[in-house]
Tab-separated table of C-alpha atoms and ligand atoms in Angstrom:
chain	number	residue	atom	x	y	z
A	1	UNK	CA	15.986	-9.131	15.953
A	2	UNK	CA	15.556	-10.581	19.450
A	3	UNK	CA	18.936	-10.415	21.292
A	4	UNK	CA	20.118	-13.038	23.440
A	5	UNK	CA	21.023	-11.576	27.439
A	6	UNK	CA	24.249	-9.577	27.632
A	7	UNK	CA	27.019	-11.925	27.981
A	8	UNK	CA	28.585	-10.231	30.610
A	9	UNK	CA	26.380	-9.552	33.614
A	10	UNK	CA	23.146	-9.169	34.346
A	11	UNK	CA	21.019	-6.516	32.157
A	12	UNK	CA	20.767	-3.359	33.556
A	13	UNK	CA	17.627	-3.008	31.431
A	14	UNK	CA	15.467	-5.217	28.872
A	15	UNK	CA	12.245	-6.124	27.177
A	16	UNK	CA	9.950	-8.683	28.153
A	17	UNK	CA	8.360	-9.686	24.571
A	18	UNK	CA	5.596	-12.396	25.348
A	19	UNK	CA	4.563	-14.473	22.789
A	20	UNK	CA	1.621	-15.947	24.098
A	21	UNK	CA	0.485	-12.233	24.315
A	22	UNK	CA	1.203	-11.753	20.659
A	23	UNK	CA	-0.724	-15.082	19.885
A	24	UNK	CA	-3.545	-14.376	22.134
A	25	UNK	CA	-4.156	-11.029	20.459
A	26	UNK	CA	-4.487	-12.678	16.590
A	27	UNK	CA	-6.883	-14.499	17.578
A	28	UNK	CA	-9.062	-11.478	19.172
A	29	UNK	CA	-8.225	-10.057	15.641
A	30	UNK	CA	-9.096	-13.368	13.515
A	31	UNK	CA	-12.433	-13.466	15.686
A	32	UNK	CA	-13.277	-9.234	14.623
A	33	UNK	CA	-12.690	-10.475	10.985
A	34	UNK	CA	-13.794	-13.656	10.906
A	35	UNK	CA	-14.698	-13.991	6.718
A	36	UNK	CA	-11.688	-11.947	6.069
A	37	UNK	CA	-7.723	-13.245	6.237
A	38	UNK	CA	-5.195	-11.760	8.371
A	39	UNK	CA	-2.168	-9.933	8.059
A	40	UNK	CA	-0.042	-9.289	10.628
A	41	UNK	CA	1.895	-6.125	10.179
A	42	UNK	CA	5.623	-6.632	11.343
A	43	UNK	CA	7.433	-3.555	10.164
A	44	UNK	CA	9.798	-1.607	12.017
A	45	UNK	CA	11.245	-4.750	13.839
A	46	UNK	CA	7.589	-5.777	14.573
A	47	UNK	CA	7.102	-2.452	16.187
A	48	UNK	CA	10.516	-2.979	18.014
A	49	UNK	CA	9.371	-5.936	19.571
A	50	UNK	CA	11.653	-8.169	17.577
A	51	UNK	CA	10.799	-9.611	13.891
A	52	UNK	CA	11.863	-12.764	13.668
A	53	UNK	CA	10.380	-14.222	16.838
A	54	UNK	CA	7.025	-11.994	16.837
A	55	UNK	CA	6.605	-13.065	12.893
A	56	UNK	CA	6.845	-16.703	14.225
A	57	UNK	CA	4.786	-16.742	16.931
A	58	UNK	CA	2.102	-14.850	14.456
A	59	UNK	CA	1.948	-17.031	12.306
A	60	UNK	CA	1.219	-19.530	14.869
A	61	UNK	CA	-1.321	-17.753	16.248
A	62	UNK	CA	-3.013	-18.260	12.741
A	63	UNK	CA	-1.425	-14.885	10.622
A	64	UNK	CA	-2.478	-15.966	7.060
A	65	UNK	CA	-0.149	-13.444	5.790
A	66	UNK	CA	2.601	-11.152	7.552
A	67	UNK	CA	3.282	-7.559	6.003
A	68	UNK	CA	6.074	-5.164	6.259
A	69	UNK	CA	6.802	-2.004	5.148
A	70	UNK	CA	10.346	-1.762	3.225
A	71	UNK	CA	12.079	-4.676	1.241
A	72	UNK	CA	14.574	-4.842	3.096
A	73	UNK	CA	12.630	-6.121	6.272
A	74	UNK	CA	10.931	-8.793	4.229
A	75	UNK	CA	14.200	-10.594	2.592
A	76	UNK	CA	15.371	-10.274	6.553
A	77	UNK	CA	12.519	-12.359	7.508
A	78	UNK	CA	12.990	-14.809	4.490
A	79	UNK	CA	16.892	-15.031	5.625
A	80	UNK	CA	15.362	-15.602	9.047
A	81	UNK	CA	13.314	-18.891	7.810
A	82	UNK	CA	10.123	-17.231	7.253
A	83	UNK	CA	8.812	-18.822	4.137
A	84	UNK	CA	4.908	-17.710	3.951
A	85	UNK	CA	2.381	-15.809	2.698
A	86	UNK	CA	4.523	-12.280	3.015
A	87	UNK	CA	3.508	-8.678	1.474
A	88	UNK	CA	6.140	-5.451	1.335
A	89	UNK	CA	4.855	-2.550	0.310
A	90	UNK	CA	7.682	0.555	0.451
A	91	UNK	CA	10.313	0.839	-2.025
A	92	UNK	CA	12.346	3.899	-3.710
A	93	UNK	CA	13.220	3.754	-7.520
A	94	UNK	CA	16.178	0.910	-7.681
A	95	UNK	CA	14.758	-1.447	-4.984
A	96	UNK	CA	15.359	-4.710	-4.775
A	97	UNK	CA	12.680	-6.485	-6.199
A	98	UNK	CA	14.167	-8.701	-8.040
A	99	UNK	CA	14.992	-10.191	-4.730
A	100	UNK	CA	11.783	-10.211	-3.720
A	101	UNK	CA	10.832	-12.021	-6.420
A	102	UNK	CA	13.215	-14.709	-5.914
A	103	UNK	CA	11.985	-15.156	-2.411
A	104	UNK	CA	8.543	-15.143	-3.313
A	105	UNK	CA	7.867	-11.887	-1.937
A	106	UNK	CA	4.559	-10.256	-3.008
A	107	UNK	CA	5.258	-6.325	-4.255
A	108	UNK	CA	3.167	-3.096	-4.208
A	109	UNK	CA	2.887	-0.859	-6.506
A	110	UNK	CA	2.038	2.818	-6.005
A	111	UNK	CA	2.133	3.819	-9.786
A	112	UNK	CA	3.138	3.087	-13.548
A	113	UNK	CA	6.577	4.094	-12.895
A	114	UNK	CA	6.784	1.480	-9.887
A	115	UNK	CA	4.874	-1.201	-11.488
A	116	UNK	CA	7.517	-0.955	-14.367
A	117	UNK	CA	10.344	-1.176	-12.479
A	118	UNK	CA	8.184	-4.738	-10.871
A	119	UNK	CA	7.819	-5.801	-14.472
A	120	UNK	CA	11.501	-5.301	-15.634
A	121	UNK	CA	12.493	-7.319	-12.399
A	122	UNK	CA	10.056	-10.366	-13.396
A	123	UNK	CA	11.495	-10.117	-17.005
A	124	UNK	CA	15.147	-10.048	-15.390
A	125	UNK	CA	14.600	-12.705	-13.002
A	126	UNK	CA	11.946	-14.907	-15.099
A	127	UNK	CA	9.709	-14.906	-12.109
A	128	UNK	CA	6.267	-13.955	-12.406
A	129	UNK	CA	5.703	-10.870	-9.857
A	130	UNK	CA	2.743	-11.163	-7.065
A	131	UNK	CA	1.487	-7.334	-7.110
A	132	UNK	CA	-1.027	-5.397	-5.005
A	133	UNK	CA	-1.637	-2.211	-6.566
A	134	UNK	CA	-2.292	0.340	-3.942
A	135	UNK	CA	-4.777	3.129	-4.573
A	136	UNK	CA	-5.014	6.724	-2.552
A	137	UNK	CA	-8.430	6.646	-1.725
A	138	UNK	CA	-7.770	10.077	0.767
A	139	UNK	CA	-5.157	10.023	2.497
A	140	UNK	CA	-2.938	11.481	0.486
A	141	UNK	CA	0.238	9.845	0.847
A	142	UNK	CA	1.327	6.610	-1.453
A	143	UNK	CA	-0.762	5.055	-4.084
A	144	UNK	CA	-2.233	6.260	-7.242
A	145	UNK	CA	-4.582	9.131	-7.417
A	146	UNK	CA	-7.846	9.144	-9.621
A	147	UNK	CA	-8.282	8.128	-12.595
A	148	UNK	CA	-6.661	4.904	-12.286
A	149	UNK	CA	-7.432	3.845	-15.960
A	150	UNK	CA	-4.081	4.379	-16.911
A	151	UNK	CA	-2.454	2.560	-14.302
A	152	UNK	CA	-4.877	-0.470	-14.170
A	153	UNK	CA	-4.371	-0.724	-17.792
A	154	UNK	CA	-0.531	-0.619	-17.546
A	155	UNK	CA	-1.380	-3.476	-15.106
A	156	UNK	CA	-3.425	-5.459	-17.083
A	157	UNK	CA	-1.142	-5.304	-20.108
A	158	UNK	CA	2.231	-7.035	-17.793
A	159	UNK	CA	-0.305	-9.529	-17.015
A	160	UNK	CA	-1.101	-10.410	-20.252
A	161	UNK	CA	2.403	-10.396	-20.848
A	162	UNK	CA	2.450	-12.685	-18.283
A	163	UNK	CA	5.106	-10.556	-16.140
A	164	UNK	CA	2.496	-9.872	-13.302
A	165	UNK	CA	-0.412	-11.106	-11.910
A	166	UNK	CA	-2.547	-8.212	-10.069
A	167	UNK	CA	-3.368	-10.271	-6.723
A	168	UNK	CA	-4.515	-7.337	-4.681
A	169	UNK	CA	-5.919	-4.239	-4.828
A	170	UNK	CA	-5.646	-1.784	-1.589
A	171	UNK	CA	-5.804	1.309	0.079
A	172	UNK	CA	-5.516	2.981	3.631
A	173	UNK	CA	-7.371	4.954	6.381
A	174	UNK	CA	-6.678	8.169	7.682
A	175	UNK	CA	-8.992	8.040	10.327
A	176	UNK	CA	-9.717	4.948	11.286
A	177	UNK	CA	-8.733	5.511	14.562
A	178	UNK	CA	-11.869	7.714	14.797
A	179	UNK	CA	-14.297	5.543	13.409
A	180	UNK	CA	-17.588	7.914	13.330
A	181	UNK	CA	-15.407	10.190	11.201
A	182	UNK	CA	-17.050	10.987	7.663
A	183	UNK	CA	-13.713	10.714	6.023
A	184	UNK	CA	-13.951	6.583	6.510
A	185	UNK	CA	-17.043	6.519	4.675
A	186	UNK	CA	-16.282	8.718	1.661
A	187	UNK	CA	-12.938	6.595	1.463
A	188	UNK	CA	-14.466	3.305	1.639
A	189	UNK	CA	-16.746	4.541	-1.308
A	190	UNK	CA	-13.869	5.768	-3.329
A	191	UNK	CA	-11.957	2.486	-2.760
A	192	UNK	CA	-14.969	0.733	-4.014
A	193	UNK	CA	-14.915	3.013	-6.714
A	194	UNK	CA	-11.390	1.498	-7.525
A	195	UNK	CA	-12.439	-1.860	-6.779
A	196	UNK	CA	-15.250	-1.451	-9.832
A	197	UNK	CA	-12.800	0.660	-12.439
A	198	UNK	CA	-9.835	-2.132	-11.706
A	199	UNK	CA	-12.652	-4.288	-12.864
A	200	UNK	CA	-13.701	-3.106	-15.905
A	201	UNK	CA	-10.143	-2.829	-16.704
A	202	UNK	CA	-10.462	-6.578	-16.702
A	203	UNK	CA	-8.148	-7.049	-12.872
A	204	UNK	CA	-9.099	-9.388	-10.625
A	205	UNK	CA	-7.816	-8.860	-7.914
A	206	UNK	CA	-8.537	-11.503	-5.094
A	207	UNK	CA	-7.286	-9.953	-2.543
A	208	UNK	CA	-8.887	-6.358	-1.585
A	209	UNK	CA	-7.762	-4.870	2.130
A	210	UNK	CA	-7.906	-1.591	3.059
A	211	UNK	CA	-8.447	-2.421	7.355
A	212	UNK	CA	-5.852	-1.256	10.100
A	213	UNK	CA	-6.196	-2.925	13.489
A	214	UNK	CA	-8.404	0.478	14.387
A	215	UNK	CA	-10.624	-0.359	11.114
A	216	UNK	CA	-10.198	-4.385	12.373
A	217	UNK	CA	-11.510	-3.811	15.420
A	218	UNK	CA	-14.399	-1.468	14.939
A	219	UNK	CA	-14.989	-1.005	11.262
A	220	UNK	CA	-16.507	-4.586	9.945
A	221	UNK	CA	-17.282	-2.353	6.148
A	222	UNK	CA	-13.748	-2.276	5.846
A	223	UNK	CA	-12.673	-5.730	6.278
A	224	UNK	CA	-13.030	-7.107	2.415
A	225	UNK	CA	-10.280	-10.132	1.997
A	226	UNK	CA	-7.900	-9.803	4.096
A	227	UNK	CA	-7.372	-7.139	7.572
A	228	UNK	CA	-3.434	-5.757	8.382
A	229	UNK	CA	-3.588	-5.195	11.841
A	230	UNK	CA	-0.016	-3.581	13.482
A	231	UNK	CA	-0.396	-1.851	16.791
A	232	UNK	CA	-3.557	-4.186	18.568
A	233	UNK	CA	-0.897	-7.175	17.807
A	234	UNK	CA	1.399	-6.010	20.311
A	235	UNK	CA	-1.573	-5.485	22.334
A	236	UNK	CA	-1.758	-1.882	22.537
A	237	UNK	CA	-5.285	-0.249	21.932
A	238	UNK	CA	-4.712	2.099	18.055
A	239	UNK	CA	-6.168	4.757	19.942
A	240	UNK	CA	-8.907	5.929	22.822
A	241	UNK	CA	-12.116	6.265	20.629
A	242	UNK	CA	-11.173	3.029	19.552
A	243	UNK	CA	-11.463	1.566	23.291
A	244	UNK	CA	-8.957	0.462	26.009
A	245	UNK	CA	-6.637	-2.417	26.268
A	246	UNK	CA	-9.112	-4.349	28.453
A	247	UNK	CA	-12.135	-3.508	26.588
A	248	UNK	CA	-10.778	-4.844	23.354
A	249	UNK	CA	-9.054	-8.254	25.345
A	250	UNK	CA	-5.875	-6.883	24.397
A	251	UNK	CA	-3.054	-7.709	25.964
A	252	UNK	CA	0.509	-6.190	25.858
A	253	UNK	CA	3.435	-7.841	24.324
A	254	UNK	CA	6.333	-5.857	25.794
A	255	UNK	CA	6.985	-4.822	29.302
A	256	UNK	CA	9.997	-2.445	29.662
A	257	UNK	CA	12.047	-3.208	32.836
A	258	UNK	CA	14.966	-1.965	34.445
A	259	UNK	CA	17.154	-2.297	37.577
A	260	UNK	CA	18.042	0.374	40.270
A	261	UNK	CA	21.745	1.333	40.102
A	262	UNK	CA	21.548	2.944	43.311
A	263	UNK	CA	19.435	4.066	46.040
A	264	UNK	CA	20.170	6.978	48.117
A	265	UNK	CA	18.566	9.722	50.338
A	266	UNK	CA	18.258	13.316	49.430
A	267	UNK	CA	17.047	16.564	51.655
A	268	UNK	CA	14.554	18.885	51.437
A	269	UNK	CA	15.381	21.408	48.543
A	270	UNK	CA	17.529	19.098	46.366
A	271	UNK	CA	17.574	19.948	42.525
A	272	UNK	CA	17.588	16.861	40.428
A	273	UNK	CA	18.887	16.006	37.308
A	274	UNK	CA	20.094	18.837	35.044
A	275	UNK	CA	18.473	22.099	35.455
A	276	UNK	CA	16.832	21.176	38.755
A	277	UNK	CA	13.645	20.719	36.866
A	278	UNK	CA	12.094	18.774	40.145
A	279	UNK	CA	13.121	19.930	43.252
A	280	UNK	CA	12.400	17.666	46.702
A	281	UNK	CA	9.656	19.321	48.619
A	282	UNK	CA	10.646	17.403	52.029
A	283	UNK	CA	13.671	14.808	52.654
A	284	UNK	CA	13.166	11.691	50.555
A	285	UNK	CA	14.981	9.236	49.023
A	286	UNK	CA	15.675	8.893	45.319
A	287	UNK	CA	16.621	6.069	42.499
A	288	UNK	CA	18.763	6.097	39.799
A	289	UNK	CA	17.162	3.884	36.794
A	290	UNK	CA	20.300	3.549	33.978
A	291	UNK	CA	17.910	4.474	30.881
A	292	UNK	CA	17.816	7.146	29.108
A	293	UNK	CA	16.768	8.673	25.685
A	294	UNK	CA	19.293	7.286	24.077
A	295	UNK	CA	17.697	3.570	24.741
A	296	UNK	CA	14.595	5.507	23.335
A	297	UNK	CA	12.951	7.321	26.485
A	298	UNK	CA	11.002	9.936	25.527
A	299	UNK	CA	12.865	13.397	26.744
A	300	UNK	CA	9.432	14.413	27.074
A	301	UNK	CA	8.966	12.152	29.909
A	302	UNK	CA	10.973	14.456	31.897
A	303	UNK	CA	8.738	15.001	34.857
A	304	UNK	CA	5.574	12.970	33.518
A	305	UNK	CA	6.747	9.549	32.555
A	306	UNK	CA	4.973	6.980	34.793
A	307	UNK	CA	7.570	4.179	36.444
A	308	UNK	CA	6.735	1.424	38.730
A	309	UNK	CA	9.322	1.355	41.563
A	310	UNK	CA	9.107	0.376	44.607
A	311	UNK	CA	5.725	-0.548	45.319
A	312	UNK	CA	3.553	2.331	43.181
A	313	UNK	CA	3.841	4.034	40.188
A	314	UNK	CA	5.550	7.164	40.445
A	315	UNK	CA	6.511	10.407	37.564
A	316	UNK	CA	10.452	10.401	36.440
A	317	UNK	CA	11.829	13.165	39.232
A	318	UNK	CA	13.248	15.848	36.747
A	319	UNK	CA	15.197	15.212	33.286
A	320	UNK	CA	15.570	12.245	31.473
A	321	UNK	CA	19.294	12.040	30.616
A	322	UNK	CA	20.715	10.402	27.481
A	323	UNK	CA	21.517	6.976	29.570
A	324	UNK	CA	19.865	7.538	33.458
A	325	UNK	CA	16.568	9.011	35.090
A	326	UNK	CA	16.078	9.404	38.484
A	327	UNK	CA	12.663	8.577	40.639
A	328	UNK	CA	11.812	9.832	43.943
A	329	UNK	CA	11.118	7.139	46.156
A	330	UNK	CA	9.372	8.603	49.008
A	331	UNK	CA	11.037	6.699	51.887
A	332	UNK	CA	9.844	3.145	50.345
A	333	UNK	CA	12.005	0.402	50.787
A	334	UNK	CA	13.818	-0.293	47.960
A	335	UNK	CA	17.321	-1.280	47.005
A	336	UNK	CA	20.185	-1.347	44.364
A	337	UNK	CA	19.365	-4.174	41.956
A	338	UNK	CA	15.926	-3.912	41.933
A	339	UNK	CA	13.790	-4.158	39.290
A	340	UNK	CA	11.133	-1.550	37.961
A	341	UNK	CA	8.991	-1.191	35.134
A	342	UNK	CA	8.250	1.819	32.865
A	343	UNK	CA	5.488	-0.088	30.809
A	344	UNK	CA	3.767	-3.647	30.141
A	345	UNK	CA	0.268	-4.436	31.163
A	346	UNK	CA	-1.878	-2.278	32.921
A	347	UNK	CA	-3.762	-5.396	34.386
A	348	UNK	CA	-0.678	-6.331	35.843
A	349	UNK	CA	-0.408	-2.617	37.496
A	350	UNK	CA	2.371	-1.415	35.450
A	351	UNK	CA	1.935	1.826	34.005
A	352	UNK	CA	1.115	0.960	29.536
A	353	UNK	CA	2.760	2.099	26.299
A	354	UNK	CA	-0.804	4.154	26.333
A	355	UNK	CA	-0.141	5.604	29.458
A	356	UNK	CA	3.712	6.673	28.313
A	357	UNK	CA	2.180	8.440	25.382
A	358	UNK	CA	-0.331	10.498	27.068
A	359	UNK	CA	2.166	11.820	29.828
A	360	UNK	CA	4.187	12.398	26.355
A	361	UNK	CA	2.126	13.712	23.774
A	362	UNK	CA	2.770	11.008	21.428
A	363	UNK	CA	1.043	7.853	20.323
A	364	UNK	CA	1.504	4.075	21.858
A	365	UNK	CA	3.221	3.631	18.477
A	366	UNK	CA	6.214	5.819	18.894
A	367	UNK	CA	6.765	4.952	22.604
A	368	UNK	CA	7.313	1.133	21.356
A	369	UNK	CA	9.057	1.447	18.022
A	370	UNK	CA	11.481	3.886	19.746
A	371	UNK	CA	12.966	1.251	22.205
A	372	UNK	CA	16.643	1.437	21.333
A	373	UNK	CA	19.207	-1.187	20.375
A	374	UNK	CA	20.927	-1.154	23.882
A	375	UNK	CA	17.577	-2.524	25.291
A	376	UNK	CA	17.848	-6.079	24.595
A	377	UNK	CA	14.263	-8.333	24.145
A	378	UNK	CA	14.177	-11.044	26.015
A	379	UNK	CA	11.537	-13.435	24.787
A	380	UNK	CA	9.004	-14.968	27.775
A	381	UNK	CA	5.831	-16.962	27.148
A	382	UNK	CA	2.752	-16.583	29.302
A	383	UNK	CA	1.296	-19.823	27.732
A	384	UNK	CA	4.117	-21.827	28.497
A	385	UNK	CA	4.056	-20.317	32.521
A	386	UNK	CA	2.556	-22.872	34.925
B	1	PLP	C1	1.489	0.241	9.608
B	1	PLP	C2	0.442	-0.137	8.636
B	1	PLP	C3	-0.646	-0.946	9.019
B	1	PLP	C4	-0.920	-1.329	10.448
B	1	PLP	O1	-1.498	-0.220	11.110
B	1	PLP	P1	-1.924	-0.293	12.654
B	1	PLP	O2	-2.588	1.004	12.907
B	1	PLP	O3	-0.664	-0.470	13.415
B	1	PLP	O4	-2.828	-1.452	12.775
B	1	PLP	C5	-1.508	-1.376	8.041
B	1	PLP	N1	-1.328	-1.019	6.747
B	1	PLP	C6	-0.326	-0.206	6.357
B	1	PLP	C7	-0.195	0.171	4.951
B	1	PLP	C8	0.588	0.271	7.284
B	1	PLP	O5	1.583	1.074	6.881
């Protein structure tokens, strides 16, 4: 959830989370899947951007449907308001989908066993259950593995029993981030293997999506029904092959920011932060930023992680500490309370979430789902700016 600003004081650090961003980027999505519907993925807190608010302003932007991972996350954005089109796909045996049913939350199912446990809720509750059977087409993680007979005949049979109806049948990429790789191909052709077996098992499903923003963006095969872009929502490119930021019109949703603590000059020869892992070749001045790993800054960073401060981007001078990291100013001017950026929009010269993940060995992904709870988001609206 969005916070509001800490009460007391002003924020040592926050989140800028732009919704005019967010709804600028669905509609560089609808326009890459223009015969298919769109769902915009807001699991993990709408990749830590904030649910509630990013879910809203996605559906203005014109989200047909929004999808989340776990069930809790959907019956939060139902208790938030949120009353459309809304698929959660990630349960463990006992879940809560009777819950889902009663707030007309479309379910996934993965096998027989889960697809039971869907029907006994809809015979518990008296509520016909909206189900998208999901189908491992390669990557080997959930869905049902080949031959599906069994479990599209389980299917049919709670329809006819008039416990389910089979709305959609899916699947998902494992490389879609590469998109030349021969492993998108082969899984596209088992998936429409499944498409043609869920068929003869009499299913109709009307909704078939198997398309990631990667596969969104550069993989038109895969688009089917409906597309479930996450990542290029919050304006972050799903990966290099797939293109930059600003060759994709993408634009970045967050922008991490922070205010100097202090400013202070150091000599020649100083170690700083623990370990002395940097170590001032000539007498500078350095800045204390109050973030840390704990608000989700990668310790990896230590040394690498590109801030803005001061007038030019500039690597985190030695460790990142659980709450603080230090830059080294170079003799700029610069002054207690100001404010500096560790990522946003490149086109805006701040260093990116793409940027943070390279200096880190990670993916955009992690660097903006990892934003702790300390860091509050404030919302801002580049549409509404004059
Ligand atoms: C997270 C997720 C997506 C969105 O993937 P991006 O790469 O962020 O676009 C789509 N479908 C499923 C099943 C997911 O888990």
């Amino acid at each position: 959830m969005v916070e509001q600003r800490e009460e007391s004081g002003p924020d040592r650090a926050w989140a800028e989370i732009d919704l005019g961003a967010l709804r600028h980027n669905i509609g560089v999505l609808r326009r890459a899947a223009p015969d298919s519907l769109l769902m915009a993925v807001v699991k993990a807190d709408a990749y830590g951007h904030g649910l509630a608010e990013c879910a809203a302003a996605a559906r203005d932007g014109g989200a047909d449907w929004l999808g989340v991972a776990l069930v809790g996350e959907a019956l939060t954005l139902r208790a938030a308001g949120d009353t459309g089109p809304l698929l959660c796909w990630l349960s463990v045996p006992g879940d809560r989908f009777d819950e889902c049913l009663r707030h007309d939350v479309d379910v996934s199912a993965y096998d027989t066993r889960m697809l039971a446990e869907i029907v006994d809720a809809a015979a518990r509750t008296g509520i016909k259950a909206m189900v998208h059977l999901k189908v491992d087409t390669g990557l080997s993680r959930g869905g049902a593995v080949p031959p599906w007979d069994e479990f599209f005949a389980a299917a049919r049979a709670a329809e006819e029993a008039g416990r389910v109806q089979v709305v959609g049948l899916w699947s998902h990429l494992a490389y879609a981030d590469e998109p030349e790789h021969p492993t998108v191909a082969r899984q596209l052709a088992e998936f429409e293997r499944a498409i043609e077996v869920a068929d003869a098992a009499g299913l109709q499903p009307r909704l078939r999506h198997l398309a990631n923003s990667a596969a969104t963006l550069r993989l038109p095969q895969t688009h089917f029904d409906l597309v479930r872009p996450g990542i290029a929502v919050y304006g972050i490119s799903p990966g290099a092959s797939v293109g930059t930021e600003a060759e994709l019109d993408l634009r970045p949703v967050m922008t991490l920011k922070a205010r100097l603590t202090m400013v202070k000059p150091l000599p020649a020869g100083a170690g700083v932060s623990y370990a002395h892992q940097y170590v001032t070749s000539r007498s500078t001045t350095a800045g204390l930023i109050p973030v840390g790993y704990a608000d989700g800054i990668p310790r990896a960073a230590s040394n690498v992680g590109p801030v803005l401060a001061a007038g030019a981007v500039r690597p985190i001078a030695g460790r990142v500490c659980m709450d603080q990291v230090v830059v080294d100013l170079d003799g700029d001017e610069a002054h207690a309370g100001d404010e500096v950026v560790f990522f946003g929009d490149g086109a805006a010269g701040h260093p990116t979430a793409t940027e943070w993940a390279q200096a880190t060995d990670t993916i955009a992904y992690e660097i903006v789902t990892r934003v702790g709870p300390r860091i509050p988001r404030i919302v801002v609206d580049s549409d509404e700016e004059v």
